Amino acid sequence: MTRYPKKAKSEIGLSPTELVFRGEKKVDQIQMGVIDFDETSVEEKTIQNVKEIATFAHKKTVTWFNIYGLHDIEILKEIGEEFNFDKLILADVLETQSRPKIEDFNNFVFISLKMIQFSEEKQDITVENLSLLFNDNILFSFQEKKGDVFEPVRNRIRNHKRKLRSSRPDYLAFALIDTVIDHYLYLLGMLGEKIESIDDVLIDHPNTSVIDEIKSYKKKINYIQKGIKPAKEMILALSKLESDFIHKKNKIHFKELVNNINQASDNVDSYRELLSDQLNVYHMMISSRLNDIMKFLTIFSVIFIPLTFIAGIYGTNFDVLPELHFKYGYYIMLGCMAVIAIAMLLYFKRKKWL
Amino acid sequence: MTRYPKKAKSEIGLSPTELVFRGEKKVDQIQMGVIDFDETSVEEKTIQNVKEIATFAHKKTVTWFNIYGLHDIEILKEIGEEFNFDKLILADVLETQSRPKIEDFNNFVFISLKMIQFSEEKQDITVENLSLLFNDNILFSFQEKKGDVFEPVRNRIRNHKRKLRSSRPDYLAFALIDTVIDHYLYLLGMLGEKIESIDDVLIDHPNTSVIDEIKSYKKKINYIQKGIKPAKEMILALSKLESDFIHKKNKIHFKELVNNINQASDNVDSYRELLSDQLNVYHMMISSRLNDIMKFLTIFSVIFIPLTFIAGIYGTNFDVLPELHFKYGYYIMLGCMAVIAIAMLLYFKRKKWL
Amino acid sequence: MTRYPKKAKSEIGLSPTELVFRGEKKVDQIQMGVIDFDETSVEEKTIQNVKEIATFAHKKTVTWFNIYGLHDIEILKEIGEEFNFDKLILADVLETQSRPKIEDFNNFVFISLKMIQFSEEKQDITVENLSLLFNDNILFSFQEKKGDVFEPVRNRIRNHKRKLRSSRPDYLAFALIDTVIDHYLYLLGMLGEKIESIDDVLIDHPNTSVIDEIKSYKKKINYIQKGIKPAKEMILALSKLESDFIHKKNKIHFKELVNNINQASDNVDSYRELLSDQLNVYHMMISSRLNDIMKFLTIFSVIFIPLTFIAGIYGTNFDVLPELHFKYGYYIMLGCMAVIAIAMLLYFKRKKWL
Amino acid sequence: MTRYPKKAKSEIGLSPTELVFRGEKKVDQIQMGVIDFDETSVEEKTIQNVKEIATFAHKKTVTWFNIYGLHDIEILKEIGEEFNFDKLILADVLETQSRPKIEDFNNFVFISLKMIQFSEEKQDITVENLSLLFNDNILFSFQEKKGDVFEPVRNRIRNHKRKLRSSRPDYLAFALIDTVIDHYLYLLGMLGEKIESIDDVLIDHPNTSVIDEIKSYKKKINYIQKGIKPAKEMILALSKLESDFIHKKNKIHFKELVNNINQASDNVDSYRELLSDQLNVYHMMISSRLNDIMKFLTIFSVIFIPLTFIAGIYGTNFDVLPELHFKYGYYIMLGCMAVIAIAMLLYFKRKKWL
Amino acid sequence: MTRYPKKAKSEIGLSPTELVFRGEKKVDQIQMGVIDFDETSVEEKTIQNVKEIATFAHKKTVTWFNIYGLHDIEILKEIGEEFNFDKLILADVLETQSRPKIEDFNNFVFISLKMIQFSEEKQDITVENLSLLFNDNILFSFQEKKGDVFEPVRNRIRNHKRKLRSSRPDYLAFALIDTVIDHYLYLLGMLGEKIESIDDVLIDHPNTSVIDEIKSYKKKINYIQKGIKPAKEMILALSKLESDFIHKKNKIHFKELVNNINQASDNVDSYRELLSDQLNVYHMMISSRLNDIMKFLTIFSVIFIPLTFIAGIYGTNFDVLPELHFKYGYYIMLGCMAVIAIAMLLYFKRKKWL
């Protein structure tokens, strides 16, 4: 998985309204669905043809039109023409590697942000671009592939939740963004637990595989940060946006989003710092261990080196070497050796090496 | 103790007004009490039924209604209906893992912040969410469990302290927040003393248990910081809030809170830096020790290696090895060895290793 | 390649309108070309004489006049006089080592920024200063040498792209700046891939050549940052500039540039951090290896040191050394040695060194 | 000396107007003095009774009333009543551990800041809280103990310095604060000189006592920073304060204070960085030394290890060991050893270890 | 050279208008010169007596009055009286250790900044304070000693450069400040080249003298930064200053200064980071070398330790040691030794140590 977005050489210098799908094709065929609701009724439908939505578009109900898959530019163009999108909107939708941003077009508010999830399957983080586009009647959500992330929101619509059913698309947009941020918090909580569990390994069995692990979490956290940091700017801008499509009574919810994304951002900072502390502690641990190893080697060597030297002396073959002929020479030598060894041990004791 | 708040998967995408108690149940049953006072009288009462407070609510006195325990959502709903809370308020009260924040609702000012204390019992830091809600007549305080943190404030009410008894709930709120910040400062002072005492151990007996200790304090301080940093934003916002329920003459007290939380924040920064310096010093100390150990080993080895080598030579069994047959061969050898050893010692002396 | 711009002593204290070409002469002769277009027609021409452009200048069409090479100050002066440049403009154009900046002159908007590319030929990053100067009729682009960077934009003009053909020079300027930023992103993507590939080497074969590589990428990234950081300020200023030559409907495109340069800047930050992490991991890896090496040496030494000592004792030539005359003395010695060796191994096992 | 202020448990939750002296009693009895002056006359007096000042208070002259010692709350209360202090003022005066701050009360401007000095006696930094309180007639200065810090200002008053004698208390307050900041700069200069002198030790004789020294200076500098940082905010606020008691013509002096405190703050930053660099250099130095030590040991060991081994072989007692019986066997062995030793030396030479 | 300014104890608490020359006396006698010019004429003159300038002061021409040397306070006072300086101006001029600043007095604009140059003679950086004072008629420049820094500006005046000759003192001030900043850039370029050249030494021959060098450059760069950082603030303030003495048409030049000082500041940041990277790389290099050294020692030791042990066994003098009497015992021993040595080598090969 390549972590950071790249630009292909061939895309350099293209017009900003040029429609090129630069992302990965994550789904075979574009799928489209619609949920149309007001306080009294809900209608859900899968759609094959763009024309079908035209029928919803002009009703007084709130229409949520969701599109999975972005590779079929023709269909997107058709949607754009039907609803009179600004030329830049579709280009923005297709630019799946851009930074989260908010754009206030005349007839739509455009929001893009990153959906970051942990894929159990790949055991890795997956990032998907989500574009929302809403006015006072309709909300479009563009996703790269089909997912069940927004199922809870759909259920709230289906289950007659009053607030959601009686609101305009701005509140629906809030609910979707809130869900995305909840995913950030959930993912961070999950990673956080794993990161904290490294602490135990660190003190007890520091080894190079821990570095690897720390590094891999650091990368994950940095990657999430790259999604959250600009999202923070975007959501702050959203909470301050003066648009006809954002009703004053919902301002408080968008302010709530600011609070939530700030919490996510705080958590990212905490984990980054924790990981960096762990790397430091690891370093201290192995430095400390090296000291222990060297102390051990030194004590051992220093005790035996003089003893071996003494034995060496009495192993020489000089004709005249009187000690060799003493009756208790051998025992005296052993005694001296014992004295030296004990003296050394006492010395190390005093130096607090033992 | 899990340090960082987590989001459960099941909570993702819920409506912001959905009332779910996501915290830990820290008390068996919700307990409610009321202190009602004005300049001339005080009345304290434990309450079983929400209806009872209605009687206080419409008096001209200041009513402080404190609730311990948040798990019984029905009771909270009842309170909410009785006093006509905005739907978000109760959700905010129940969201015990949120960042400290302030929200200016129409009929109430809502404040949430963290109460951070050191539990002697668990030998660890405990964090509890505190929500305050006040208008010009009544102040609600929601705590997760019963505690005696606010006893000094209650005593000030009981003991006819003029200022508190003659003020409206905004001043009571100030007194409660002030108490919480005083706890931050007390806790930081306590931790600080312990952290500073690490300094002595560091220079004299650096060992891996010190790393452990430093790391544990660093975690505690970081944890406190996570409560204080957003509280700082919140209190600044509070000190600037234009609300009918905050009287102009009390503005100066809220400014004082800004000063106090800034001091707490300064202290957190100081201790963080101190801990990080300590880790550095530890590292230097063990590096320095390694040098000492290696110097010792090297000196010892380097002196004895050539001596042992010489002994080895005269231990060989060559037929022709004239020195062995010198009359003073053995003594000459010992003499040479002594000369070499002394030369080595002088060399190390000159190199300042000894 | 000297990375950072330098000031020659002789240039100190010169008048800001003094025209000196301080850069490197990158092309033999100044080359000039013009593309003149409106919605219906395009005319491309190479120009020898400055007078020739006068004919384009007063038409209603959009004229893009590009100049490659800056060393011939006379020609530049002639252009300046023809088009009535402010005196500072030419000095700014010639100052190829200045920071990216924007200047709102009376009759022109002046923009300078850095074109950063990877030269396959030199295997290094090349930086070239680009100056743009436009009013509502004409756009001048000054480059240090001829390049094909803007070919895609020229193609868009040639291929009747509507938007570009029907716009004024502000949109052309946007297209050129957009191309430059696209190059930043492309270059960063390319470097990023290489930087990430260091990770694998790092864990498996850490060696000093990796330091060298990390250091060289760090320098490249820092160098790019020096171009991007002030460009960010400049583009933000551009997006907010109130000028008669920037039409309101194009504001959204300049805002888009802000987004793009922010993404480039985010990427620079990411890679800087990644490189710094890699250096840390490298450090941990070699520290860890040192521990392994020392453990190995210690285990080996500690096992054999006492064995060799024992052999030394029985190599002495004492007259009285009873063990030597035991029948199974030799075998007992070997047995003792085996016991000692095994004991040591068990000890190391228990210490988790093995 | 405990470096960081602490909060006692018993003080938590007290009313902000509760008068408690939380500091250390630094003087036996409160001492009070007054200097009363205008352009023509000066009167200096020691005061025993608070009533005595009343006589000065209502004159047109400028009255500087200085109080040393804060433990006698009764006297302070008396002063407060006499001059109609806001209730918070005395609490602020007594709160000697608070952050430097400025408070604009109705009838007084209150300023508190830290006086940081080097006590030759204790060989340590001493910090004392200074509170100033002034309106257009009178200035109160509250110090924790008697000191001669403000003697130069008194002398300027005594010596008919025109500016000071003809100004109102705002200029006197400026003179006092200026003196305090001058002390910061003086102290920093003194510490700075000592810190810079560590550099020499560092390169020549790096040892653990240097770490200790660096650490101790770091603590001192951090401690000073804790006084200067909030003082910077305070003085900036002071320079912008719109108060009737600060005359417009003196604004320029308060701006000057901003400049001075900024210089102090710059110096603190410089010294912090210098100390941190020194710690780094220390680390490099001992790492470098370790390399030297290990190189030395390795060269020595590696030369003698094979020689000793060869001697060992010819020390074996095999019946059949032909070399032992060669006539020049011993000399050949010595020769081989010399060759090996020289080869090793050449090898190390080539490796640049020698 | 003491790098950081210090405050003498005796200066504490002095009046801000007290005239004391606190700097070093860098020139024997104050020298004064004047250049008086308008579009048509230039007059240069050395001046002995302050009265002489009075004649220039009231002409319509632009008068640049330069003073070298600040120790003769009497002369300065005379100038101050002649031109009616605010009392603070002379104190500011004399305060050569203050931070760069700008002050808008009624009848003059006062600017102070640092002239930082590399003295070939001392092989060190020299810093000199420069004060400029101008209104619409006259510009004073106060320098600590005579220098040729402003010769290029003088030449521009002499050589009838139109712009300079036809402008008022604000443009002259710009030209002087521009020259000072050009010196910053020149000095930084020079240092930068030297700093970059450390890179080569670092990888090839890392040794402790490199640390020393890095540290010395770091100090130089920090020192320059201390001059540039506040100059940046000052020049920004200057570019925004609304004063009668700064003409609107020159605003663009002051904006240019902001750009230039920003570039200097960027360069300082780059070099600081480069130096810090170099220190890191140095650390990695020596850590890496230590590994190599230890590997070498370990391989050597580990191969010979068992061999020497075997030789030791057969050097024992046991009566019964059958192998000694084998016919090929010696050769078998040698063979075993060879096998062990080769096995070890293969083992190290497999471990990639060889």
mmCIF file of C-alpha atoms in Angstrom, chain A residues 125-304:
data_model
loop_
_atom_site.group_PDB
_atom_site.id
_atom_site.type_symbol
_atom_site.label_atom_id
_atom_site.label_comp_id
_atom_site.label_asym_id
_atom_site.label_seq_id
_atom_site.Cartn_x
_atom_site.Cartn_y
_atom_site.Cartn_z
ATOM 1 C CA ILE A 125 -5.813 1.132 7.247
ATOM 2 C CA THR A 126 -7.891 1.957 4.193
ATOM 3 C CA VAL A 127 -8.620 5.460 3.092
ATOM 4 C CA GLU A 128 -11.447 6.423 0.818
ATOM 5 C CA ASN A 129 -12.428 9.832 -0.420
ATOM 6 C CA LEU A 130 -15.959 10.970 0.325
ATOM 7 C CA SER A 131 -17.556 13.916 -1.456
ATOM 8 C CA LEU A 132 -20.765 15.486 -0.274
ATOM 9 C CA LEU A 133 -22.742 17.996 -2.276
ATOM 10 C CA PHE A 134 -25.917 19.521 -1.008
ATOM 11 C CA ASN A 135 -28.369 22.330 -1.423
ATOM 12 C CA ASP A 136 -31.676 22.735 0.324
ATOM 13 C CA ASN A 137 -33.352 19.848 -1.512
ATOM 14 C CA ILE A 138 -30.857 17.165 -2.322
ATOM 15 C CA LEU A 139 -27.643 15.696 -1.024
ATOM 16 C CA PHE A 140 -25.241 13.763 -3.221
ATOM 17 C CA SER A 141 -22.690 11.474 -1.622
ATOM 18 C CA PHE A 142 -19.901 10.161 -3.846
ATOM 19 C CA GLN A 143 -17.897 7.211 -2.554
ATOM 20 C CA GLU A 144 -15.174 5.215 -4.272
ATOM 21 C CA LYS A 145 -16.744 1.895 -3.448
ATOM 22 C CA LYS A 146 -19.787 0.446 -1.781
ATOM 23 C CA GLY A 147 -19.594 0.274 1.986
ATOM 24 C CA ASP A 148 -21.865 0.023 4.979
ATOM 25 C CA VAL A 149 -20.440 2.979 6.822
ATOM 26 C CA PHE A 150 -23.569 5.041 6.541
ATOM 27 C CA GLU A 151 -25.954 2.238 7.398
ATOM 28 C CA PRO A 152 -26.606 3.676 10.895
ATOM 29 C CA VAL A 153 -27.682 6.950 9.322
ATOM 30 C CA ARG A 154 -29.949 5.138 6.913
ATOM 31 C CA ASN A 155 -31.439 3.279 9.819
ATOM 32 C CA ARG A 156 -32.115 6.527 11.617
ATOM 33 C CA ILE A 157 -33.993 7.688 8.526
ATOM 34 C CA ARG A 158 -35.893 4.428 8.233
ATOM 35 C CA ASN A 159 -36.723 4.327 11.945
ATOM 36 C CA HIS A 160 -38.532 7.627 11.901
ATOM 37 C CA LYS A 161 -35.989 9.455 13.972
ATOM 38 C CA ARG A 162 -37.720 12.760 14.228
ATOM 39 C CA LYS A 163 -34.828 15.144 14.066
ATOM 40 C CA LEU A 164 -33.319 13.644 10.931
ATOM 41 C CA ARG A 165 -36.621 13.124 9.152
ATOM 42 C CA SER A 166 -37.784 16.677 9.740
ATOM 43 C CA SER A 167 -34.544 18.375 8.740
ATOM 44 C CA ARG A 168 -33.132 19.583 5.459
ATOM 45 C CA PRO A 169 -30.009 18.149 3.760
ATOM 46 C CA ASP A 170 -27.683 20.249 5.928
ATOM 47 C CA TYR A 171 -28.559 18.088 8.914
ATOM 48 C CA LEU A 172 -28.129 14.948 6.834
ATOM 49 C CA ALA A 173 -24.677 16.196 5.827
ATOM 50 C CA PHE A 174 -23.919 16.773 9.497
ATOM 51 C CA ALA A 175 -24.999 13.225 10.317
ATOM 52 C CA LEU A 176 -22.748 11.783 7.591
ATOM 53 C CA ILE A 177 -19.707 13.851 8.597
ATOM 54 C CA ASP A 178 -20.360 12.992 12.233
ATOM 55 C CA THR A 179 -20.293 9.326 11.287
ATOM 56 C CA VAL A 180 -16.973 9.765 9.514
ATOM 57 C CA ILE A 181 -15.447 11.501 12.536
ATOM 58 C CA ASP A 182 -16.842 8.818 14.829
ATOM 59 C CA HIS A 183 -14.898 6.372 12.690
ATOM 60 C CA TYR A 184 -11.741 8.388 13.225
ATOM 61 C CA LEU A 185 -12.279 8.228 16.979
ATOM 62 C CA TYR A 186 -13.065 4.526 16.894
ATOM 63 C CA LEU A 187 -9.999 3.766 14.791
ATOM 64 C CA LEU A 188 -7.777 5.890 17.001
ATOM 65 C CA GLY A 189 -9.125 4.182 20.107
ATOM 66 C CA MET A 190 -8.337 0.798 18.588
ATOM 67 C CA LEU A 191 -4.824 1.784 17.542
ATOM 68 C CA GLY A 192 -4.284 3.500 20.873
ATOM 69 C CA GLU A 193 -4.986 0.346 22.805
ATOM 70 C CA LYS A 194 -2.473 -1.551 20.713
ATOM 71 C CA ILE A 195 0.104 1.187 21.035
ATOM 72 C CA GLU A 196 -0.258 1.288 24.800
ATOM 73 C CA SER A 197 0.232 -2.457 24.969
ATOM 74 C CA ILE A 198 3.715 -1.991 23.508
ATOM 75 C CA ASP A 199 4.723 -0.442 26.829
ATOM 76 C CA ASP A 200 4.795 -3.795 28.567
ATOM 77 C CA VAL A 201 6.928 -5.455 25.936
ATOM 78 C CA LEU A 202 9.268 -2.493 26.020
ATOM 79 C CA ILE A 203 10.386 -2.797 29.597
ATOM 80 C CA ASP A 204 10.464 -6.587 29.706
ATOM 81 C CA HIS A 205 11.793 -7.818 26.369
ATOM 82 C CA PRO A 206 13.124 -4.948 24.296
ATOM 83 C CA ASN A 207 14.132 -6.292 20.907
ATOM 84 C CA THR A 208 14.307 -5.038 17.376
ATOM 85 C CA SER A 209 10.858 -6.314 16.448
ATOM 86 C CA VAL A 210 9.493 -3.664 18.795
ATOM 87 C CA ILE A 211 11.143 -0.945 16.739
ATOM 88 C CA ASP A 212 9.446 -2.349 13.734
ATOM 89 C CA GLU A 213 6.113 -2.320 15.459
ATOM 90 C CA ILE A 214 6.539 1.206 16.793
ATOM 91 C CA LYS A 215 7.555 2.373 13.354
ATOM 92 C CA SER A 216 4.540 0.756 11.741
ATOM 93 C CA TYR A 217 2.143 2.388 14.215
ATOM 94 C CA LYS A 218 3.877 5.687 13.766
ATOM 95 C CA LYS A 219 3.268 5.459 10.051
ATOM 96 C CA LYS A 220 -0.380 4.587 10.591
ATOM 97 C CA ILE A 221 -0.859 7.489 12.980
ATOM 98 C CA ASN A 222 0.920 9.884 10.632
ATOM 99 C CA TYR A 223 -1.263 8.678 7.838
ATOM 100 C CA ILE A 224 -4.407 9.296 9.835
ATOM 101 C CA GLN A 225 -3.073 12.700 10.786
ATOM 102 C CA LYS A 226 -2.766 13.569 7.115
ATOM 103 C CA GLY A 227 -6.507 13.006 6.835
ATOM 104 C CA ILE A 228 -7.490 14.659 10.087
ATOM 105 C CA LYS A 229 -5.378 17.798 10.020
ATOM 106 C CA PRO A 230 -6.920 19.316 6.876
ATOM 107 C CA ALA A 231 -10.309 17.952 7.907
ATOM 108 C CA LYS A 232 -9.967 20.085 11.035
ATOM 109 C CA GLU A 233 -9.478 23.211 8.930
ATOM 110 C CA MET A 234 -12.338 22.182 6.681
ATOM 111 C CA ILE A 235 -14.780 21.561 9.522
ATOM 112 C CA LEU A 236 -13.863 24.819 11.192
ATOM 113 C CA ALA A 237 -14.582 26.580 7.888
ATOM 114 C CA LEU A 238 -17.829 24.633 7.600
ATOM 115 C CA SER A 239 -18.936 25.682 11.084
ATOM 116 C CA LYS A 240 -18.409 29.313 10.115
ATOM 117 C CA LEU A 241 -19.841 29.087 6.608
ATOM 118 C CA GLU A 242 -22.651 31.479 5.833
ATOM 119 C CA SER A 243 -24.717 29.642 3.248
ATOM 120 C CA ASP A 244 -28.416 29.583 2.444
ATOM 121 C CA PHE A 245 -28.284 25.821 2.640
ATOM 122 C CA ILE A 246 -27.107 25.696 6.232
ATOM 123 C CA HIS A 247 -29.879 26.584 8.634
ATOM 124 C CA LYS A 248 -29.106 28.572 11.705
ATOM 125 C CA LYS A 249 -30.597 26.049 14.115
ATOM 126 C CA ASN A 250 -28.114 23.457 12.904
ATOM 127 C CA LYS A 251 -25.084 25.650 13.512
ATOM 128 C CA ILE A 252 -24.774 24.121 16.964
ATOM 129 C CA HIS A 253 -24.317 20.679 15.409
ATOM 130 C CA PHE A 254 -21.541 21.864 13.159
ATOM 131 C CA LYS A 255 -19.885 23.428 16.198
ATOM 132 C CA GLU A 256 -20.148 20.002 17.816
ATOM 133 C CA LEU A 257 -18.254 18.552 14.844
ATOM 134 C CA VAL A 258 -15.431 21.013 15.525
ATOM 135 C CA ASN A 259 -15.264 19.688 19.060
ATOM 136 C CA ASN A 260 -15.190 16.085 17.879
ATOM 137 C CA ILE A 261 -12.530 16.570 15.234
ATOM 138 C CA ASN A 262 -10.475 18.460 17.812
ATOM 139 C CA GLN A 263 -10.713 15.458 20.083
ATOM 140 C CA ALA A 264 -9.556 13.205 17.261
ATOM 141 C CA SER A 265 -6.689 15.572 16.598
ATOM 142 C CA ASP A 266 -5.756 15.657 20.303
ATOM 143 C CA ASN A 267 -5.694 11.862 20.307
ATOM 144 C CA VAL A 268 -3.452 11.763 17.252
ATOM 145 C CA ASP A 269 -1.052 14.098 19.054
ATOM 146 C CA SER A 270 -1.143 11.953 22.188
ATOM 147 C CA TYR A 271 -0.368 8.778 20.315
ATOM 148 C CA ARG A 272 2.387 10.365 18.300
ATOM 149 C CA GLU A 273 3.997 11.521 21.485
ATOM 150 C CA LEU A 274 3.490 8.170 23.147
ATOM 151 C CA LEU A 275 5.171 6.391 20.246
ATOM 152 C CA SER A 276 8.055 8.794 20.275
ATOM 153 C CA ASP A 277 8.448 8.256 24.033
ATOM 154 C CA GLN A 278 8.408 4.528 23.482
ATOM 155 C CA LEU A 279 11.223 4.775 20.967
ATOM 156 C CA ASN A 280 13.193 6.755 23.521
ATOM 157 C CA VAL A 281 12.530 4.246 26.266
ATOM 158 C CA TYR A 282 13.549 1.441 23.940
ATOM 159 C CA HIS A 283 16.794 3.226 23.317
ATOM 160 C CA MET A 284 17.421 3.684 27.026
ATOM 161 C CA MET A 285 16.620 0.028 27.668
ATOM 162 C CA ILE A 286 19.125 -1.313 25.183
ATOM 163 C CA SER A 287 21.762 1.156 26.318
ATOM 164 C CA SER A 288 21.161 -0.019 29.841
ATOM 165 C CA ARG A 289 21.401 -3.640 28.767
ATOM 166 C CA LEU A 290 24.658 -2.976 26.989
ATOM 167 C CA ASN A 291 26.008 -1.628 30.245
ATOM 168 C CA ASP A 292 24.923 -4.784 32.050
ATOM 169 C CA ILE A 293 26.510 -7.012 29.427
ATOM 170 C CA MET A 294 29.751 -5.114 29.513
ATOM 171 C CA LYS A 295 29.836 -5.084 33.289
ATOM 172 C CA PHE A 296 29.420 -8.824 33.301
ATOM 173 C CA LEU A 297 32.159 -9.381 30.760
ATOM 174 C CA THR A 298 34.469 -6.995 32.526
ATOM 175 C CA ILE A 299 34.038 -8.522 35.966
ATOM 176 C CA PHE A 300 34.643 -11.985 34.590
ATOM 177 C CA SER A 301 37.659 -11.017 32.525
ATOM 178 C CA VAL A 302 39.240 -8.898 35.184
ATOM 179 C CA ILE A 303 39.059 -11.675 37.771
ATOM 180 C CA PHE A 304 40.526 -14.383 35.575
#
